[in-house]
């Protein structure tokens, strides 16, 4: 099975993140840039499918120069090669234009299965999988906590408010995964060394038949007008339990009328 | 969130509600929708529409939007709402804004991003404002209307039948309130130690009439099921009272609970970051503090 995994580089969600004051885009300079966490689960799932059914795993990233680091990191887990859509005109793209570019790239890669994270930790818009499927005219199975492959039939289980759903489709398809699906492997030393030699193809916009005016800030379908930091919550009373902590807690709840 | 959306929509014009579902779906909802100002209800009812993943719903909406040219389209910012909106955006070549918490008359939306640390004002610049609204963002206000119901004809084209729902399994709900809607949430973290000990968390939640939540570490360790996870990759809650037991307060956990009205924390580590946002914190062993708390609440009844 020919699998393409979408990987996005994002600012680490475990530390403070900021938007730039000049153009309201993500401040990548001050951030610790990492692979979007959910995408690691997508990579792991792709590798498991390859191990069971054979085939090839390709990483596809759209992002600035420094996204190369995340591509190498992704490759060190085990995928075969990578494609990097890289073009200065892409800066400031919205989700709609991002899906246009990624679907154009996918159009050249002939994937039976496109795997991606259910959402990115920065934008968190959770819309790319369905946007890509809509553009490519293929099925989307989203939010998978379990994926089974039986020949060309894909079946996922996904959690809902009420319980869970079982959904099925034939390849080609886009499948997005939650972090409940597997446990991503750590790159081995051998994997890290091998990743340095794996092919990474750089694709400029021109090769995708997408005009610069259709993407980036120029082509964006929405705009950020302004942003501000929310004032941090201030802390209140802190007591140390010396035998009466529970009682003190209830006294607080009583003054706030919760008991 | 539907009533919140109707309330928001009234700020932009005269709202209509669209009900997508099985036969009779609109009938069951029309009184409530009218109470909150729906002037019209479009009912797209079919046995088939729920049998496939979101595509049929997006197709119906795209046709409706093209015909009636609304001032804006609002959907719920949950998995399904975002997915329908995603396809709608591509079909209409229209911008989309997700996790919107407020919407001005001119279409300017407010989004809260980066784990709640940053507030963004944004606007759709191509097409109409297509937004998904985060639940519990505003207080719904009634405004009585008598909605006219228009039935839409639904036919599901083959292209929308690619992802077939073969089974929907309802999991048993206990008597506790829904996590995202509860006015009190009591959550346990890794500090709870094991699945059995979650009874301490449940007991306190039940005494306060609240829902039970869990940190990711607690979920990953198998102490509590995933659907109760609070945080960036779990649920966002905004109750009147949030109690964190044995939770350190990582940014990703705070992302899901820091807009709670009142926050209480119990943690044996006085330096735990959760105390930075707690209105009341107890530095201590939760296995001592929680039973005493429960005992004291019972005493006061
Ligand atoms: C704080 C913030 C808020 C934003 N809000 C909006 C908004 O409301 N509307 C809007 O149109 N745009 C928004 N954006 C821009 C949007 O995040 C980007 O256009 C982004 O590339 C696509 O959205 P996502 O990553 O959130 O997608 P999601 O749909 O959340 O991502 C799902 C998966 O798609 C894949 N993927 C996403 N981007 C790439 C990429 N560049 N290369 C490879 N794979 C990728 C990954 O596998 C990811 O796990 C926002 C950005 C930020 C930083
Ligand atoms: C991309 C990404 C997404 C994430 N999403 C989420 C998310 O949605 N939700 C989430 O919660 N986390 C999320 N995390 C994980 C997050 O970073 C933390 O690892 C997690 O929240 C820690 O959970 P915890 O506080 O229960 O555990 P710990 O950090 O281990 O804290 C346990 C706490 O319990 C205290 N304790 C121990 N024993 C006792 C006792 N007897 N009495 C009192 N206190 C005690 C300790 O002092 C400690 O502070 C995410 C991480 C990443 C990278």
PDB file of C-alpha atoms and ligand atoms in Angstrom, chain A residues 5-11 17 19 24-26 28 36-39 42 60-63 92-99 102 115-132 176-177 221-222 224, chain B residues 82 94-100 111-114 118 120 122, ligand 1:
ATOM      1  CA  UNK A   5       1.581  10.854   5.927  1.00  0.00           C
ATOM      2  CA  UNK A   6       0.940  14.573   6.400  1.00  0.00           C
ATOM      3  CA  UNK A   7       3.293  16.139   8.892  1.00  0.00           C
ATOM      4  CA  UNK A   8       3.109  19.718  10.100  1.00  0.00           C
ATOM      5  CA  UNK A   9       5.754  21.548  12.082  1.00  0.00           C
ATOM      6  CA  UNK A  10       4.229  23.482  14.963  1.00  0.00           C
ATOM      7  CA  UNK A  11       5.418  25.463  17.996  1.00  0.00           C
ATOM      8  CA  UNK A  17       3.386  30.382  22.301  1.00  0.00           C
ATOM      9  CA  UNK A  19       1.648  35.427  17.539  1.00  0.00           C
ATOM     10  CA  UNK A  24      -0.325  38.257  13.395  1.00  0.00           C
ATOM     11  CA  UNK A  25       1.291  34.996  12.245  1.00  0.00           C
ATOM     12  CA  UNK A  26       2.827  32.338  14.471  1.00  0.00           C
ATOM     13  CA  UNK A  28       8.297  30.594  14.936  1.00  0.00           C
ATOM     14  CA  UNK A  36       2.656  18.205  15.472  1.00  0.00           C
ATOM     15  CA  UNK A  37       2.110  15.567  18.147  1.00  0.00           C
ATOM     16  CA  UNK A  38      -0.891  13.849  16.506  1.00  0.00           C
ATOM     17  CA  UNK A  39       1.114  13.423  13.310  1.00  0.00           C
ATOM     18  CA  UNK A  42      -0.198   8.956  12.001  1.00  0.00           C
ATOM     19  CA  UNK A  60       4.415  15.287   2.994  1.00  0.00           C
ATOM     20  CA  UNK A  61       4.998  18.663   4.642  1.00  0.00           C
ATOM     21  CA  UNK A  62       4.116  22.189   3.683  1.00  0.00           C
ATOM     22  CA  UNK A  63       6.109  24.683   5.693  1.00  0.00           C
ATOM     23  CA  UNK A  92       0.166  33.165   6.077  1.00  0.00           C
ATOM     24  CA  UNK A  93      -1.960  30.514   4.345  1.00  0.00           C
ATOM     25  CA  UNK A  94      -5.376  29.738   5.828  1.00  0.00           C
ATOM     26  CA  UNK A  95      -6.778  26.227   6.095  1.00  0.00           C
ATOM     27  CA  UNK A  96      -8.698  26.506   2.812  1.00  0.00           C
ATOM     28  CA  UNK A  97      -5.603  27.451   0.784  1.00  0.00           C
ATOM     29  CA  UNK A  98      -3.420  24.968   2.673  1.00  0.00           C
ATOM     30  CA  UNK A  99      -5.816  22.242   1.581  1.00  0.00           C
ATOM     31  CA  UNK A 102      -1.641  19.842  -0.153  1.00  0.00           C
ATOM     32  CA  UNK A 115      -2.815   9.489   6.976  1.00  0.00           C
ATOM     33  CA  UNK A 116      -2.748  12.628   9.098  1.00  0.00           C
ATOM     34  CA  UNK A 117      -3.371  13.894  12.615  1.00  0.00           C
ATOM     35  CA  UNK A 118      -6.948  14.721  13.596  1.00  0.00           C
ATOM     36  CA  UNK A 119      -5.863  18.251  14.421  1.00  0.00           C
ATOM     37  CA  UNK A 120      -2.778  20.373  14.754  1.00  0.00           C
ATOM     38  CA  UNK A 121      -1.823  21.738  18.160  1.00  0.00           C
ATOM     39  CA  UNK A 122      -1.447  25.293  16.853  1.00  0.00           C
ATOM     40  CA  UNK A 123      -4.363  26.042  14.532  1.00  0.00           C
ATOM     41  CA  UNK A 124      -6.530  23.212  15.910  1.00  0.00           C
ATOM     42  CA  UNK A 125      -9.020  23.823  13.129  1.00  0.00           C
ATOM     43  CA  UNK A 126      -9.586  20.077  12.601  1.00  0.00           C
ATOM     44  CA  UNK A 127     -10.769  20.614   9.031  1.00  0.00           C
ATOM     45  CA  UNK A 128      -7.931  19.579   6.713  1.00  0.00           C
ATOM     46  CA  UNK A 129      -8.817  15.878   6.369  1.00  0.00           C
ATOM     47  CA  UNK A 130     -12.326  16.608   5.077  1.00  0.00           C
ATOM     48  CA  UNK A 131     -11.142  19.515   2.948  1.00  0.00           C
ATOM     49  CA  UNK A 132      -8.553  17.276   1.270  1.00  0.00           C
ATOM     50  CA  UNK A 176      -7.060  11.134  10.442  1.00  0.00           C
ATOM     51  CA  UNK A 177      -6.055   9.716  13.814  1.00  0.00           C
ATOM     52  CA  UNK A 221      -9.886  33.375   2.819  1.00  0.00           C
ATOM     53  CA  UNK A 222      -9.768  34.814   6.317  1.00  0.00           C
ATOM     54  CA  UNK A 224      -6.513  37.965  11.643  1.00  0.00           C
TER      55      UNK A 224
ATOM     56  CA  UNK B  82     -16.224  21.315  11.979  1.00  0.00           C
ATOM     57  CA  UNK B  94     -15.294  30.275   1.310  1.00  0.00           C
ATOM     58  CA  UNK B  95     -13.212  31.146   4.383  1.00  0.00           C
ATOM     59  CA  UNK B  96     -13.824  29.378   7.680  1.00  0.00           C
ATOM     60  CA  UNK B  97     -13.188  30.297  11.311  1.00  0.00           C
ATOM     61  CA  UNK B  98     -13.326  27.655  14.020  1.00  0.00           C
ATOM     62  CA  UNK B  99     -13.728  27.773  17.808  1.00  0.00           C
ATOM     63  CA  UNK B 100     -15.408  31.160  17.679  1.00  0.00           C
ATOM     64  CA  UNK B 111     -11.243  33.172  18.778  1.00  0.00           C
ATOM     65  CA  UNK B 112      -9.306  32.032  21.821  1.00  0.00           C
ATOM     66  CA  UNK B 113      -6.105  30.261  20.786  1.00  0.00           C
ATOM     67  CA  UNK B 114      -2.859  28.789  22.147  1.00  0.00           C
ATOM     68  CA  UNK B 118      -4.250  34.584  23.265  1.00  0.00           C
ATOM     69  CA  UNK B 120      -7.689  36.820  18.270  1.00  0.00           C
ATOM     70  CA  UNK B 122     -10.537  37.665  12.790  1.00  0.00           C
TER      71      UNK B 122
HETATM   72  C1  LIG C   1      -3.785  29.967  16.349  1.00  0.00           C
HETATM   73  C2  LIG C   1      -4.191  29.700  14.938  1.00  0.00           C
HETATM   74  C3  LIG C   1      -5.539  29.740  14.575  1.00  0.00           C
HETATM   75  C4  LIG C   1      -5.924  29.495  13.255  1.00  0.00           C
HETATM   76  N1  LIG C   1      -7.247  29.559  12.941  1.00  0.00           N
HETATM   77  C5  LIG C   1      -7.623  29.355  11.647  1.00  0.00           C
HETATM   78  C6  LIG C   1      -8.989  29.435  11.264  1.00  0.00           C
HETATM   79  O1  LIG C   1      -9.880  29.673  12.082  1.00  0.00           O
HETATM   80  N2  LIG C   1      -9.306  29.262   9.957  1.00  0.00           N
HETATM   81  C7  LIG C   1      -8.356  28.983   9.024  1.00  0.00           C
HETATM   82  O2  LIG C   1      -8.703  28.831   7.844  1.00  0.00           O
HETATM   83  N3  LIG C   1      -7.052  28.880   9.348  1.00  0.00           N
HETATM   84  C8  LIG C   1      -6.655  29.061  10.633  1.00  0.00           C
HETATM   85  N4  LIG C   1      -5.329  28.977  10.965  1.00  0.00           N
HETATM   86  C9  LIG C   1      -4.364  28.607   9.931  1.00  0.00           C
HETATM   87  C10 LIG C   1      -4.259  27.092   9.812  1.00  0.00           C
HETATM   88  O3  LIG C   1      -3.890  26.536  11.054  1.00  0.00           O
HETATM   89  C11 LIG C   1      -3.214  26.705   8.782  1.00  0.00           C
HETATM   90  O4  LIG C   1      -3.619  27.147   7.527  1.00  0.00           O
HETATM   91  C12 LIG C   1      -2.920  25.216   8.795  1.00  0.00           C
HETATM   92  O5  LIG C   1      -1.866  24.869   7.939  1.00  0.00           O
HETATM   93  C13 LIG C   1      -4.091  24.315   8.491  1.00  0.00           C
HETATM   94  O6  LIG C   1      -4.820  24.183   9.614  1.00  0.00           O
HETATM   95  P1  LIG C   1      -4.461  23.161  10.823  1.00  0.00           P
HETATM   96  O7  LIG C   1      -3.048  22.857  10.828  1.00  0.00           O
HETATM   97  O8  LIG C   1      -5.036  23.778  12.037  1.00  0.00           O
HETATM   98  O9  LIG C   1      -5.273  21.920  10.322  1.00  0.00           O
HETATM   99  P2  LIG C   1      -5.927  20.684  11.046  1.00  0.00           P
HETATM  100  O10 LIG C   1      -7.087  20.346  10.202  1.00  0.00           O
HETATM  101  O11 LIG C   1      -6.139  20.919  12.489  1.00  0.00           O
HETATM  102  O12 LIG C   1      -4.756  19.632  10.849  1.00  0.00           O
HETATM  103  C14 LIG C   1      -5.000  18.268  10.623  1.00  0.00           C
HETATM  104  C15 LIG C   1      -3.780  17.621  10.053  1.00  0.00           C
HETATM  105  O13 LIG C   1      -3.508  18.147   8.770  1.00  0.00           O
HETATM  106  C16 LIG C   1      -2.116  18.027   8.493  1.00  0.00           C
HETATM  107  N5  LIG C   1      -1.575  19.334   8.140  1.00  0.00           N
HETATM  108  C17 LIG C   1      -2.029  20.564   8.485  1.00  0.00           C
HETATM  109  N6  LIG C   1      -1.245  21.526   7.973  1.00  0.00           N
HETATM  110  C18 LIG C   1      -0.263  20.905   7.300  1.00  0.00           C
HETATM  111  C19 LIG C   1       0.871  21.340   6.574  1.00  0.00           C
HETATM  112  N7  LIG C   1       1.147  22.635   6.432  1.00  0.00           N
HETATM  113  N8  LIG C   1       1.693  20.390   6.013  1.00  0.00           N
HETATM  114  C20 LIG C   1       1.423  19.076   6.157  1.00  0.00           C
HETATM  115  N9  LIG C   1       0.368  18.611   6.841  1.00  0.00           N
HETATM  116  C21 LIG C   1      -0.464  19.501   7.407  1.00  0.00           C
HETATM  117  C22 LIG C   1      -1.467  17.474   9.750  1.00  0.00           C
HETATM  118  O14 LIG C   1      -1.338  16.083   9.617  1.00  0.00           O
HETATM  119  C23 LIG C   1      -2.493  17.802  10.832  1.00  0.00           C
HETATM  120  O15 LIG C   1      -2.412  16.926  11.918  1.00  0.00           O
HETATM  121  C24 LIG C   1      -4.940  29.209  12.285  1.00  0.00           C
HETATM  122  C25 LIG C   1      -3.603  29.147  12.656  1.00  0.00           C
HETATM  123  C26 LIG C   1      -3.214  29.379  13.965  1.00  0.00           C
HETATM  124  C27 LIG C   1      -1.773  29.296  14.332  1.00  0.00           C
END
